[in-house]
Structure formats: C-alpha cells, structure tokens
XYZ file of C-alpha atoms in Angstrom:
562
model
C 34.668 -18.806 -25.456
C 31.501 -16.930 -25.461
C 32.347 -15.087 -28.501
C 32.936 -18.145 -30.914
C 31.372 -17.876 -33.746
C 28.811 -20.905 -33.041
C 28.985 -20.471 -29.474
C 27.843 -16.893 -29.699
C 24.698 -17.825 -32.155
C 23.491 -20.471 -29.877
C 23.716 -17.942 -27.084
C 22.339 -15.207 -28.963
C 18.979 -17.419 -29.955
C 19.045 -19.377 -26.528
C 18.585 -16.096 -24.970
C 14.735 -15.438 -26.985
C 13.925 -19.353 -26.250
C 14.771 -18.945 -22.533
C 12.821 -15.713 -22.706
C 9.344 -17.233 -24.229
C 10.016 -20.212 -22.157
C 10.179 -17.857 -18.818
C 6.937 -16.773 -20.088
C 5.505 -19.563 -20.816
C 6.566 -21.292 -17.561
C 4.853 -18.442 -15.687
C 2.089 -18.731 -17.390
C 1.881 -22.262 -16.409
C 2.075 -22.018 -12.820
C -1.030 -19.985 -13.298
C -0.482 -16.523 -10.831
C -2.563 -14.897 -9.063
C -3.320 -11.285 -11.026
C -4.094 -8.611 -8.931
C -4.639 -5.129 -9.733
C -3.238 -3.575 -6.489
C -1.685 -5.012 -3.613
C -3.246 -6.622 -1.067
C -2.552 -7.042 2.310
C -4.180 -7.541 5.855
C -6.646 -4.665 6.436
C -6.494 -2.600 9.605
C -9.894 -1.809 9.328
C -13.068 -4.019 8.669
C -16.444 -2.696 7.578
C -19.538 -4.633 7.885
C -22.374 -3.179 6.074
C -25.683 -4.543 7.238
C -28.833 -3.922 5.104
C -32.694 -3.945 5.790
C -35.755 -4.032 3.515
C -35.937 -0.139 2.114
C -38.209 1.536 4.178
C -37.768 -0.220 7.426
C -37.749 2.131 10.495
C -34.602 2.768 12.181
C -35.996 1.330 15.543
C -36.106 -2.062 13.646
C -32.919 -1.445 12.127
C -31.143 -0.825 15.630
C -33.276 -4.198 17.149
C -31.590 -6.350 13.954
C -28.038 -4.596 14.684
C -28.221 -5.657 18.419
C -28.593 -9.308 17.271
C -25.521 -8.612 14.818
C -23.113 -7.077 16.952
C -23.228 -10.091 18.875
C -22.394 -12.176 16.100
C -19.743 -10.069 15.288
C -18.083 -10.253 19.126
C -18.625 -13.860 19.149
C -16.214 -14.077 16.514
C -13.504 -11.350 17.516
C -13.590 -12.617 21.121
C -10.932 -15.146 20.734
C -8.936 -11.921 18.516
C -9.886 -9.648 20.934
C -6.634 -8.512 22.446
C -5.383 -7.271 18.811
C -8.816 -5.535 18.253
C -8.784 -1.460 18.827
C -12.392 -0.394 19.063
C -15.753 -1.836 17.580
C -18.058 1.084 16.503
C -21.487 0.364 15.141
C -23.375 3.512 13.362
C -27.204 2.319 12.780
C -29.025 4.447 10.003
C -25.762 4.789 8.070
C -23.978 2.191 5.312
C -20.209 2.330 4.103
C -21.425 3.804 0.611
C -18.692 5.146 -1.881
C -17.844 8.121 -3.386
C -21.241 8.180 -5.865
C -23.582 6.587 -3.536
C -23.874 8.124 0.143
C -24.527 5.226 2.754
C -27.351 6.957 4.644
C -30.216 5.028 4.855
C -32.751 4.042 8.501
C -32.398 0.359 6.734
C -28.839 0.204 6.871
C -25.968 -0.227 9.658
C -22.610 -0.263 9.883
C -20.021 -1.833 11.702
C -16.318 -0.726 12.058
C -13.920 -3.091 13.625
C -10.251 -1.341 14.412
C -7.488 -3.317 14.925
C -3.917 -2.751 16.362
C -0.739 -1.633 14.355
C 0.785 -5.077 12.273
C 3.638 -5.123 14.544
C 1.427 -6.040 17.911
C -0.976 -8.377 16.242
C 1.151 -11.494 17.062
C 1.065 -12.688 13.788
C -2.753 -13.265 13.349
C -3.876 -12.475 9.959
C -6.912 -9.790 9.942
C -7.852 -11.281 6.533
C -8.487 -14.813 8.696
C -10.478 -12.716 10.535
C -12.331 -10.925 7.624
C -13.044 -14.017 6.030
C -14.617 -15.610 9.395
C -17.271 -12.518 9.981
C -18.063 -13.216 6.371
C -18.591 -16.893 6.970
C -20.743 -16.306 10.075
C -22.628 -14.402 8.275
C -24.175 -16.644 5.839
C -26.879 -18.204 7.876
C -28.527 -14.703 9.270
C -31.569 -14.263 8.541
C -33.191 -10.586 8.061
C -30.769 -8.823 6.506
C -28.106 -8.951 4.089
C -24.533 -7.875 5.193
C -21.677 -6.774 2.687
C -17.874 -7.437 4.418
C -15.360 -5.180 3.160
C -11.779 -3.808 4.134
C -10.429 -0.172 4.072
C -9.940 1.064 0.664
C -6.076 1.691 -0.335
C -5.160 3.718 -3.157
C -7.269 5.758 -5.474
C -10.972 4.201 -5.658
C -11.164 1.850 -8.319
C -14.988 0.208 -8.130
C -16.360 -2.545 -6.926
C -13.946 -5.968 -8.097
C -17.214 -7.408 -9.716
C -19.198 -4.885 -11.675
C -21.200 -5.599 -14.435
C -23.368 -2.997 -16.194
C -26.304 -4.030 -18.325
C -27.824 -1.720 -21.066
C -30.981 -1.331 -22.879
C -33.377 1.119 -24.134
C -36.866 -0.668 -22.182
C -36.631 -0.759 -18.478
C -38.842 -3.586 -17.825
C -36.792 -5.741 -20.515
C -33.939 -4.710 -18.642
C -35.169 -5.347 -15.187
C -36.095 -8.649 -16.225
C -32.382 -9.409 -18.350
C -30.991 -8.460 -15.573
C -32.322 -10.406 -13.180
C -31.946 -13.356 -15.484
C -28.035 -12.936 -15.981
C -27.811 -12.618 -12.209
C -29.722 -16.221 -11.775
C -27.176 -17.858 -14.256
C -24.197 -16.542 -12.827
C -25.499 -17.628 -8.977
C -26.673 -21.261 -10.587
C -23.023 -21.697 -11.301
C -21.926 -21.160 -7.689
C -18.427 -19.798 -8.709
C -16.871 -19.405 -5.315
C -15.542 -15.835 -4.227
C -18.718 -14.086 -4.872
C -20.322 -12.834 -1.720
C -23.504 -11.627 -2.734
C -23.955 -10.853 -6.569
C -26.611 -8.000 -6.226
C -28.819 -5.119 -8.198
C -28.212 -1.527 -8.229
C -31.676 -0.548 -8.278
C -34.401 -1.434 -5.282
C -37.087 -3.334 -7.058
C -39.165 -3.415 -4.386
C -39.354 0.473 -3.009
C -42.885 0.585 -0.934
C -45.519 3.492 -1.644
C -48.750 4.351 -1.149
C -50.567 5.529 -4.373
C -53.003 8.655 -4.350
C -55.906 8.283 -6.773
C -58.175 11.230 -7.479
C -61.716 10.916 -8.843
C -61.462 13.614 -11.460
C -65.244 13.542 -11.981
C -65.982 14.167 -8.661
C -63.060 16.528 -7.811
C -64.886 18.371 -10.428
C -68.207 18.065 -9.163
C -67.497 19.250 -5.373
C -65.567 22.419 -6.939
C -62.365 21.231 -5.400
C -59.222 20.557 -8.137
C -56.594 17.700 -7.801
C -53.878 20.439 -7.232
C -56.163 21.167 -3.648
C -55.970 17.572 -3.307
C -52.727 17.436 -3.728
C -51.121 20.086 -2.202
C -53.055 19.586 1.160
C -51.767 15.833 1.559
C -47.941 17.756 0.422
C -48.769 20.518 3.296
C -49.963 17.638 5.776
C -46.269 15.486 5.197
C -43.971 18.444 4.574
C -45.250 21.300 5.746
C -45.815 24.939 4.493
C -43.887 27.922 5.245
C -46.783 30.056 7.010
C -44.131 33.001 8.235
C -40.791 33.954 9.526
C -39.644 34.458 13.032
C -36.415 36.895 13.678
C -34.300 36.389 16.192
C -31.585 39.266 15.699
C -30.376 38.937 12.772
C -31.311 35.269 12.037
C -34.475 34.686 10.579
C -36.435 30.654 11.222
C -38.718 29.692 8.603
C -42.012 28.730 11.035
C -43.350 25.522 9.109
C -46.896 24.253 9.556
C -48.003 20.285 9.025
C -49.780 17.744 10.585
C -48.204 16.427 13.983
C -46.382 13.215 14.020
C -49.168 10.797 15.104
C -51.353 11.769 12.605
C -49.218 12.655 9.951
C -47.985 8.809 10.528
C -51.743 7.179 10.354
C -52.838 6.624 7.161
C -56.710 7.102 8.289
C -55.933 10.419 9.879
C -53.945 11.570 6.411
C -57.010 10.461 3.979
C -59.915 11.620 6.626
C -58.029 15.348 6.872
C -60.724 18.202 5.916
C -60.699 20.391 2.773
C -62.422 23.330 3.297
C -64.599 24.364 -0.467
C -66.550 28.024 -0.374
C -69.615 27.030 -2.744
C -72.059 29.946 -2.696
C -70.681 32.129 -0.047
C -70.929 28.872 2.253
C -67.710 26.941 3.601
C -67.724 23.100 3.480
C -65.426 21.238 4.922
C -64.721 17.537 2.419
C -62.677 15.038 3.669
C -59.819 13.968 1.101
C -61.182 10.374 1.069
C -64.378 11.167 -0.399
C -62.589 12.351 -3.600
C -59.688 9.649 -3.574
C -58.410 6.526 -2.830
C -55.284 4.985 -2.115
C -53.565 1.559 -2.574
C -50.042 0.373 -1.488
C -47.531 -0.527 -4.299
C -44.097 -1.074 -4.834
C -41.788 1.086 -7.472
C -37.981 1.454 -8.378
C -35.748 3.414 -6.324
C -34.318 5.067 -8.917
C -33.132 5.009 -12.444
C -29.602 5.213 -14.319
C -28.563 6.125 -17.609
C -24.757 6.193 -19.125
C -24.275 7.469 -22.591
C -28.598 8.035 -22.630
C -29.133 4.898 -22.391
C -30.870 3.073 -19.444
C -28.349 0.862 -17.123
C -28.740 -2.101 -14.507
C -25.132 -2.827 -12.451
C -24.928 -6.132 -11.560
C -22.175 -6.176 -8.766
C -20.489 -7.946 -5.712
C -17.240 -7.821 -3.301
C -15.146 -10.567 -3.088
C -14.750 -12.938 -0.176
C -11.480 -12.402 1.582
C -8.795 -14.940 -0.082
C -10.352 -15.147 -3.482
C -8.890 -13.479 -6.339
C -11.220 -11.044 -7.981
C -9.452 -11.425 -11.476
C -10.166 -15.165 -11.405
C -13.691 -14.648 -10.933
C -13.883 -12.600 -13.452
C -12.935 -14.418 -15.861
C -15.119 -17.595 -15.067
C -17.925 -14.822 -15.422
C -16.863 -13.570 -18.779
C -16.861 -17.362 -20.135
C -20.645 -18.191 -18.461
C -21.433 -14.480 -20.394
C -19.781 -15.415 -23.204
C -22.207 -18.090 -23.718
C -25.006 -15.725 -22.801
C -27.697 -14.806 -25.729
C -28.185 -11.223 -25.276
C -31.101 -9.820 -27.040
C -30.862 -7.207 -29.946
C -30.228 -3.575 -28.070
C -28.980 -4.803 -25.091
C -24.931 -5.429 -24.197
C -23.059 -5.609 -21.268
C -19.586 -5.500 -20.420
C -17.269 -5.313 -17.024
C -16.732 -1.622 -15.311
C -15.244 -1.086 -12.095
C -12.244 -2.311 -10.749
C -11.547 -4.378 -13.635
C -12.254 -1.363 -16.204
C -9.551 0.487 -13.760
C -7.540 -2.358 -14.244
C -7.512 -2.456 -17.823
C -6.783 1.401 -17.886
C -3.713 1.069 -15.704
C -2.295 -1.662 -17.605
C -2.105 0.090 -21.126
C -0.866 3.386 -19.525
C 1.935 1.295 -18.211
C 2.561 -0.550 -20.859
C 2.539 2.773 -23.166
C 4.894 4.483 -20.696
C 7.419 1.602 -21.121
C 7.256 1.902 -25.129
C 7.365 5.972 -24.880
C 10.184 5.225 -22.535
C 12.037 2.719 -24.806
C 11.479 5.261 -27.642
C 12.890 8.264 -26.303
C 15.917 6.188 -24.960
C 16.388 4.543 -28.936
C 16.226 8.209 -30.143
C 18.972 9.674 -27.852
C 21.141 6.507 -28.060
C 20.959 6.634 -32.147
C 22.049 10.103 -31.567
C 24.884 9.826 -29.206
C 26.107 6.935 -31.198
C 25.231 7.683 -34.464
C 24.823 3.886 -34.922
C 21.589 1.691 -35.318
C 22.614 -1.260 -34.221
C 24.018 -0.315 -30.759
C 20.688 1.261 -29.626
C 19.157 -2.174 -30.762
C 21.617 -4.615 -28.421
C 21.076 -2.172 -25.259
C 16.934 -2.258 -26.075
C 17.467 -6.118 -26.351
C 19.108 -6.402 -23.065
C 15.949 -4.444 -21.657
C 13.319 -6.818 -22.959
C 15.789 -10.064 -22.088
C 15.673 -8.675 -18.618
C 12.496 -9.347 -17.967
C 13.456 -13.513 -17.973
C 14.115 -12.940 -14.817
C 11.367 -11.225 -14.096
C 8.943 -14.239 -14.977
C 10.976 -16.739 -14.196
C 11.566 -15.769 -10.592
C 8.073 -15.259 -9.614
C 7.059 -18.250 -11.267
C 9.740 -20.417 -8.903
C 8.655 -18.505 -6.103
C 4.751 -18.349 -6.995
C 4.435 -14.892 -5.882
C 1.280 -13.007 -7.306
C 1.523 -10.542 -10.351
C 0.403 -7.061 -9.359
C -0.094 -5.076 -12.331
C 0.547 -1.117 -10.882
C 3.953 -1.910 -9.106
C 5.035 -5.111 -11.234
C 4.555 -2.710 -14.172
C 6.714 0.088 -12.686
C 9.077 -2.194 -11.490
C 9.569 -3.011 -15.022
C 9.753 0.346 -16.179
C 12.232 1.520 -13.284
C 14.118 -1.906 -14.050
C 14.540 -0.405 -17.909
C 16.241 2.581 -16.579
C 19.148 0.338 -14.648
C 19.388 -1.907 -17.446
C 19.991 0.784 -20.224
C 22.766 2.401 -17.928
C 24.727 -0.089 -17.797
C 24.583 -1.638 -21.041
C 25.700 2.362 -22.749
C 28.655 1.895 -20.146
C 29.413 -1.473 -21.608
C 28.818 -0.651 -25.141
C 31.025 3.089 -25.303
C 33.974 1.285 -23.617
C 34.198 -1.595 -26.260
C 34.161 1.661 -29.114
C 36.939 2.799 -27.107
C 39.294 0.078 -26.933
C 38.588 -0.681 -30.423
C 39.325 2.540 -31.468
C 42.140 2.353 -29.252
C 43.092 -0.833 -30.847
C 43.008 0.930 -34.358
C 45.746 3.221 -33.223
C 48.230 0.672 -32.049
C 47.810 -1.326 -35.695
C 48.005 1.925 -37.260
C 44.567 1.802 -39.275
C 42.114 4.289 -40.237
C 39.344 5.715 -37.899
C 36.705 3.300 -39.539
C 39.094 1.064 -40.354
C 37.911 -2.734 -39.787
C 40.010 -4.843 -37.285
C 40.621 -8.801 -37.764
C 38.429 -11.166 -35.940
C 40.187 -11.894 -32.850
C 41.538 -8.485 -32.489
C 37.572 -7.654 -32.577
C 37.462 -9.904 -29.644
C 40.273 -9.156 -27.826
C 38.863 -5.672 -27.624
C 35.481 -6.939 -26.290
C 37.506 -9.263 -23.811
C 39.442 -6.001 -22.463
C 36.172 -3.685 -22.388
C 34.040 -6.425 -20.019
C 37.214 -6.894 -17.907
C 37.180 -3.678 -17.292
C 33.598 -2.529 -17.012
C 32.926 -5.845 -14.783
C 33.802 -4.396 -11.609
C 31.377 -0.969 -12.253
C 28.422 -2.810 -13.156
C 28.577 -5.799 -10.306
C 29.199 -3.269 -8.152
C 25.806 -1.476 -9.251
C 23.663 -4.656 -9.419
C 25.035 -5.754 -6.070
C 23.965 -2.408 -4.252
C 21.173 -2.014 -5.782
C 20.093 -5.677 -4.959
C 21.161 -5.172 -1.449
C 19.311 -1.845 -0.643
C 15.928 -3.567 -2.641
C 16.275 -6.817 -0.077
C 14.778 -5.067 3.142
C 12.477 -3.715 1.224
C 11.337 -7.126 -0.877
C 11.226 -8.993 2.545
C 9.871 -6.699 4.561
C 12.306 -5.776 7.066
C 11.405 -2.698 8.961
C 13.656 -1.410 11.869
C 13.270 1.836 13.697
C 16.417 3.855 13.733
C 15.162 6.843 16.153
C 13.942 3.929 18.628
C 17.973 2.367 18.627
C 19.241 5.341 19.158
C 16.802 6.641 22.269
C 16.011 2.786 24.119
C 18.523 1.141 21.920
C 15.811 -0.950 21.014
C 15.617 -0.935 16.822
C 12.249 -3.156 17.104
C 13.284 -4.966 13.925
C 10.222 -6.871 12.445
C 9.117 -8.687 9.547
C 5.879 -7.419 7.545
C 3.334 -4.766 7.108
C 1.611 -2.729 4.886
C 4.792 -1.263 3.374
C 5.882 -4.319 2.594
C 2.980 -5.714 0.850
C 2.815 -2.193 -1.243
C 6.643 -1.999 -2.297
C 7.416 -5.643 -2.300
C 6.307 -6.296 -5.525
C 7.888 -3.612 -7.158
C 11.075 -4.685 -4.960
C 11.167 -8.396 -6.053
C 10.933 -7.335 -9.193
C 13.620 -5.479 -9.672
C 15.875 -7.400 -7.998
C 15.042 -10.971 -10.284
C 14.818 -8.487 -13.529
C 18.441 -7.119 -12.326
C 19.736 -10.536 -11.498
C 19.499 -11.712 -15.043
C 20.306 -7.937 -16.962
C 23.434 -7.933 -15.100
C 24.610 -11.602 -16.994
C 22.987 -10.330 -19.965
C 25.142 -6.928 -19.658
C 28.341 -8.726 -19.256
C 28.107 -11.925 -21.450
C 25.200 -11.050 -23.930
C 25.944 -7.593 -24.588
C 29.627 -8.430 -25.618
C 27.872 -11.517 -27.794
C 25.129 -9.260 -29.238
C 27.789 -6.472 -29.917
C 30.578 -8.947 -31.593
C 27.647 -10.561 -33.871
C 26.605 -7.171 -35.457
C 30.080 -6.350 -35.882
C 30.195 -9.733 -37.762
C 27.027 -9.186 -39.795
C 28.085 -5.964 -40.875
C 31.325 -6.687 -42.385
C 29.664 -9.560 -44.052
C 27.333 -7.666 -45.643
C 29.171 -4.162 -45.864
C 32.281 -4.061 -48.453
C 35.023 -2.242 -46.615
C 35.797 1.000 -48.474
C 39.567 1.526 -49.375
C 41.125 4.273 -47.271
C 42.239 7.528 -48.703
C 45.798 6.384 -49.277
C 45.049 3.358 -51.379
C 42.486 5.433 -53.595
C 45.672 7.859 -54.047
C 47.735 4.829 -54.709
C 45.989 3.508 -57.292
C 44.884 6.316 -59.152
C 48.992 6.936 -59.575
C-alpha cells in the first residue's frame, strides 16, 4: 500500500513537513538550552567578600555573623549535610584568578551521597542561602555549586573594550546600570572585574627641598621600601641551609602612619651626620586607585560578569541581555561582546555540528563506493536527518531541556545506528531484485516491471524486519535505565542480597540526555528504515527509469544489426 504511486509521494513529502513541523513545535514549547547538564550539586560554595583592604580580623568578625545565617538555613537540612567548613582570608577563585584575599571568606557546605538525601533537592537548598542572602549588609556574597566538566567561565560574562581607561571605566559602569535597571531575574550580582576603589596612601617628595638638604628621592624612597619590606642585611647558615636575616621596622610602627613619616634619615653634610625626618621632605595623602589592569588582543578590557541564581537558565538571560545591548549606543572604539560560558558554548556547538557533517561525509563517500550508486547513499543520509523528528518531537511532548554537549552526541551516535540499518535494508532489496532478474531471465541491469519492483521491496523488508526491530528494541531497552535513571548495585545483591535499586543521581542527569535522545531519534529511524526507506528506494527507482532510456541488451543490438 505504501508503495503506490500517490501513496508513496504523499509519504515521501509528509515525511520533510512532519520534520519542520517537529521543529517548529519544539521550538514553540520554548526549551530550556543548556550548555551542560545540570543537576543537584554535592557541594555548595559561598564566597563572601569585604571592602579590599579590610583586615582579616574584620573579615573573620563579618564571617561569624554569616555562618550563622548559613546554619539557620541548613538546620532544618541538616541530617543530609556532611560537613560545613569556612576558610576566612581565602575566596573560591578560578583557574586565572587565585581566591586569596584577608577581605574574602569562604564557605563549603558538603552534603551526603544522592541516594541518602531523602529526596530533598540541594538546588532548593542553593537557591535558599542565596535568598537569605540578599538583605546582609557588609559584604557581598557570590553562591555557587561545584564545577562539573572542563571549566567553561562564568554563565554571564561580558567583556568591554576600549583604548582610554577612564572612558572605559565609566562605559562600563554605565552598561552595568542599564542592565540592573531592567531587573532581569536570574542575575545574582552583575559585577566589575577591576576594584575601583583600591585604598593607598600617596608619597609626595619636595624635589626642591630633597635637593636642598642633600638627600635624593631614591633615599626617600628606599628608606620608607626598607621600613615596610625590609632589607637583606646578611645571611645566617645553619648547615647547609642558609636564612636570609631581613631588617625593617617592627610591626607597631611599621603599622602607624606617624611613626613611618617621622622615621630618621641620616645626611653626612661636611663631615657632620644629621639625622632628617622623612616628613620634613614629603607629604602624604590617602587615595584610591585600580587594582589592576587587563588587556586582550592590546587593547584595554572591563568584564562585566555574574553567576546565575539556582533555577534560572543562564542561556535565557543571556539573551534578554543581548536585546537591552542591542539597543545600546556604543561609542566609536569601543565593542563588547559575550565570553565565557556562552563563548564555550558557541565553540562546542559548531565542533559538534561539524563532526556530524564530517561524519555524514565520510559515510556518503564509502557508501557511493560500496554501491557504486548515488542515489542509495542519498535515501540512507535522508533517513539520518528524518531521524531526528523524533528527536524534537519527543522532547517537545515531554518538555525536557536541550543540552547541547550530550544532545549533540546523541545525535551523532544516533547517525551511526541509523546508517546501519538502513545499508542492511538497502543491499537486501539489490539482492532480491537481482535475484528477481534471474528467475525472469533478464540481464544484470536489466529493468524489472513495476510490481515486480515492489514485490522485491515487499520480500527484502519482510525479511530484514525481524534484524532491525530486534536492534532498535535492544538498544532501546539497554538506553531505558540509563534515560530514567535507574541505578542498582550488582556487588551489593550478590554480598547482602540487597541491589539498593534507586532512582536519580548525577549519572543520570549527565547521560540522560544523551539517553533520551537516542532512544526518541531511534523510535522514529526504525519506521523510517522499514516503511520510508522501501518508499524512498522504490521512488528513485521510479524517477530513474523515467528519466533514463533503458539501453537494449547485447542480444537485441546483435539482432538487429542481422
């Protein structure tokens, strides 16, 4: 029935509406795109942050009053909590920026394997420390989870660029303003790579009078470096390890400003020593500088950046902050554009799609060679990219979230079932029509009626029917466990004879994706293997003939040349 000459059209085009349709559809029920996947951390890390240059005394007073925030809010949790650890004069940092700091602390909050959390959701938890939070005042505090996979930036980073630093301070802290004014929710706290506000104390020397006492502003300078730092004087031995003996001001004074600017210079003017205090010849004032300065590609750089609060999806954000930029008047010299985990993002997404065109290439070439035919490599390709209706359309019913790194290589491994089976499909069909040829006596390329061109299709997908339901079945089977979850310890049955089967877990939420995917993609490849293939295969055959003369055999050139 399939393989009626109208019937088989319809089917043939149905199958590219359903297919932008599927799209489409999951399109529409707008999915949650995430680059990696997510699932409830086992570790919590709550960075809290001081005014630069606060003393670590303060900082372990301020970290007091936080801890018992944070055990006001685990205290109903507490019996799925492992250990609370708080490190004062240290942050979380990353791999570029190292978290030690006397303004900063951090807090690490452990919790127990998935299995013996009861079913309490650590991201609930996550999100609550990040909501209590809010109203401290005193310090800023930056909630994050343990990092899984390779490290792939922040999930909001935006770097601004421009040749004049103050310009660029001052940009930058205006595109910060007009993102926070639109309150886009998810952001925790959109902030500046670069300390604004660093505290000094500024050393000015009176040249003139430097000059005049017969001192220099390298003596000046040097003695207030000796009083801070110290000077290597000698070297004691001990054995055969040598200690550098260091000589500076002791702690009290080298801590009191007056003591610092009051310290004695000693001048030899005419054979005579005198003896000049440093704040004769200088003065200081307190001011405030930049931490530090970046450059990428020599040009200067401002990030603008932010983690995401626990339940919001970072690509949505995103992209509400690339429409309020797009509106943005940037000034001539100055761009910006979105690094980090969204840069990572973009990166993993064209390798994968590039792997799954190098992979469909090298598959055309070797099937044009093994068949020697253009058109078969084409309806085994086309069962590939129909496949992937069931891709879509099963996590649109479902509403499960799209996670680019093992969606993507569920694709790509789902290419490699698909392809299988439809050359198994494919080479049997040559063979029973060339089989076919035999019993009605006609050349090797000789061209068989219409419905004995069907009735060898018919007898191929009998045939191959059993192989490749048998495949799709297993292979859905064994990818069920995995898709759901289901983890069951085998050693444990056969010791206690307890398997301690459970639902969950961080396996799951890494491999289900990729699971789930294959299993919808598979779903619909194995109908489009055993209907569509036969449908795709009969309509070239069709085609052909219709546009190919048949050429006369040798016996009927013979024939007629007599």
């Amino acid at each position: 029935m399939a393989l009626g000459r109208r019937t088989s059209t319809g089917l043939f085009f149905g199958m590219f509406v359903l297919l932008i349709f599927s799209i489409v559809f999951f399109g529409a029920t707008t999915p949650n795109v995430v680059f990696f996947p997510e699932s409830d951390p086992k570790t919590v890390y709550i960075t809290m942050e001081l005014p630069l240059g606060t003393d670590i005394d303060k900082t372990d007073e301020v970290a007091k009053r936080a801890e018992a925030v944070v055990d006001e809010v685990i205290d109903p949790y507490r019996h799925i909590v492992k250990s609370v650890g708080v490190n004062v004069g240290n942050g979380k940092g990353d791999f570029f920026e190292p978290g030690r700091a006397p303004n900063k602390a951090l807090f690490t909050i452990t919790f127990v394997e998935f299995v013996d959390r009861d079913g309490i959701s650590t991201s609930k938890i996550m999100g609550e420390l990040s909501e209590a939070f809010k109203n401290f005042t005193g310090a800023k505090f930056f909630v994050e989870k343990e990092e899984e996979g390779p490290p792939v930036g922040r999930p909001i980073n935006i770097e601004v660029s421009g040749d004049d630093f103050a310009q660029l301070v001052q940009l930058t802290n205006d595109i910060q303003q007009t993102i926070n004014e639109q309150q886009i929710p998810g952001i925790e706290n959109l902030e500046l790579d670069i300390n604004m506000s660093k505290p000094e104390m500024r050393v000015n020397i009176d040249r003139e009078m430097v000059r005049r006492l017969g001192l220099s502003t390298e003596m000046v300078a040097g003695g207030l470096r000796t009083a801070l730092y110290g000077a290597r004087v000698d070297k004691f031995k001990d054995g055969e390890d040598e200690y550098d003996i260091v000589l500076r001001l002791n702690d009290d004074y080298r801590n009191n400003v007056s003591s610092l600017m009051n310290m004695k210079l000693k001048v030899e003017k005419e054979g005579v020593g005198h003896h000049i205090p440093i704040s004769s010849v200088a003065k200081f004032t307190y001011d405030t500088t930049y931490e530090n300065i970046k450059r990428k590609s020599n040009t200067r750089m401002i990030t603008l950046y932010s983690n995401v609060v626990e339940g919001y999806n970072a690509n949505a954000i995103n992209e509400r902050i690339r429409t309020v930029m797009s509106n943005y008047e940037m000034p001539a010299g100055y761009k910006w554009e979105m690094t980090g985990e969204q840069e990572s993002q973009d990166e993993t997404s064209d390798f994968l799609i590039k792997a799954l065109l190098i992979a469909i290439a090298l598959i055309a070439m070797i099937l044009v060679t093994q068949f020697n035919s253009g058109a078969k490599p084409v309806i085994i390709l086309a069962t590939v990219v129909l496949s992937t209706i069931g891709v879509f359309l099963g996590m649109g019913i479902f509403g499960l979230d799209f996670v680019i790194l093992m969606t993507g290589v569920g694709i790509v491994s789902l290419a490699g079932i698909v392809v299988n089976n439809g050359i198994v499909l494919i080479d049997y069909i040559d063979i029973k029509r060339e089989q076919q040829r035999d019993t009605l006596g006609l050349p090797p390329k000789g061209r068989l009626s219409r419905e004995d061109e069907a009735n060898a299709v018919v007898a191929a997908g009998k045939t191959r029917l059993r192989p490749v339901m048998l495949t799709a079945i297993t292979t859905i089977l064994g990818l069920i466990p995995l898709a759901v979850g289901l983890n069951f310890d085998f050693f444990g049955l056969f010791t206690k004879l307890d398997p301690n089967i459970y639902f969950g877990g961080d396996n799951a939420a890494f491999w289900g994706p990729m699971a789930t995917t294959v299993i919808f993609g598979l779903t619909t490849s194995t109908f489009l293997t055993l209907i569509m293939g036969p449908v795709m295969y009969n309509l070239a055959v069709r085609v052909r003939n219709r546009m190919v003369k048949e050429k006369p055999s040798t016996g009927e050139v013979a024939a007629k040349s007599s």
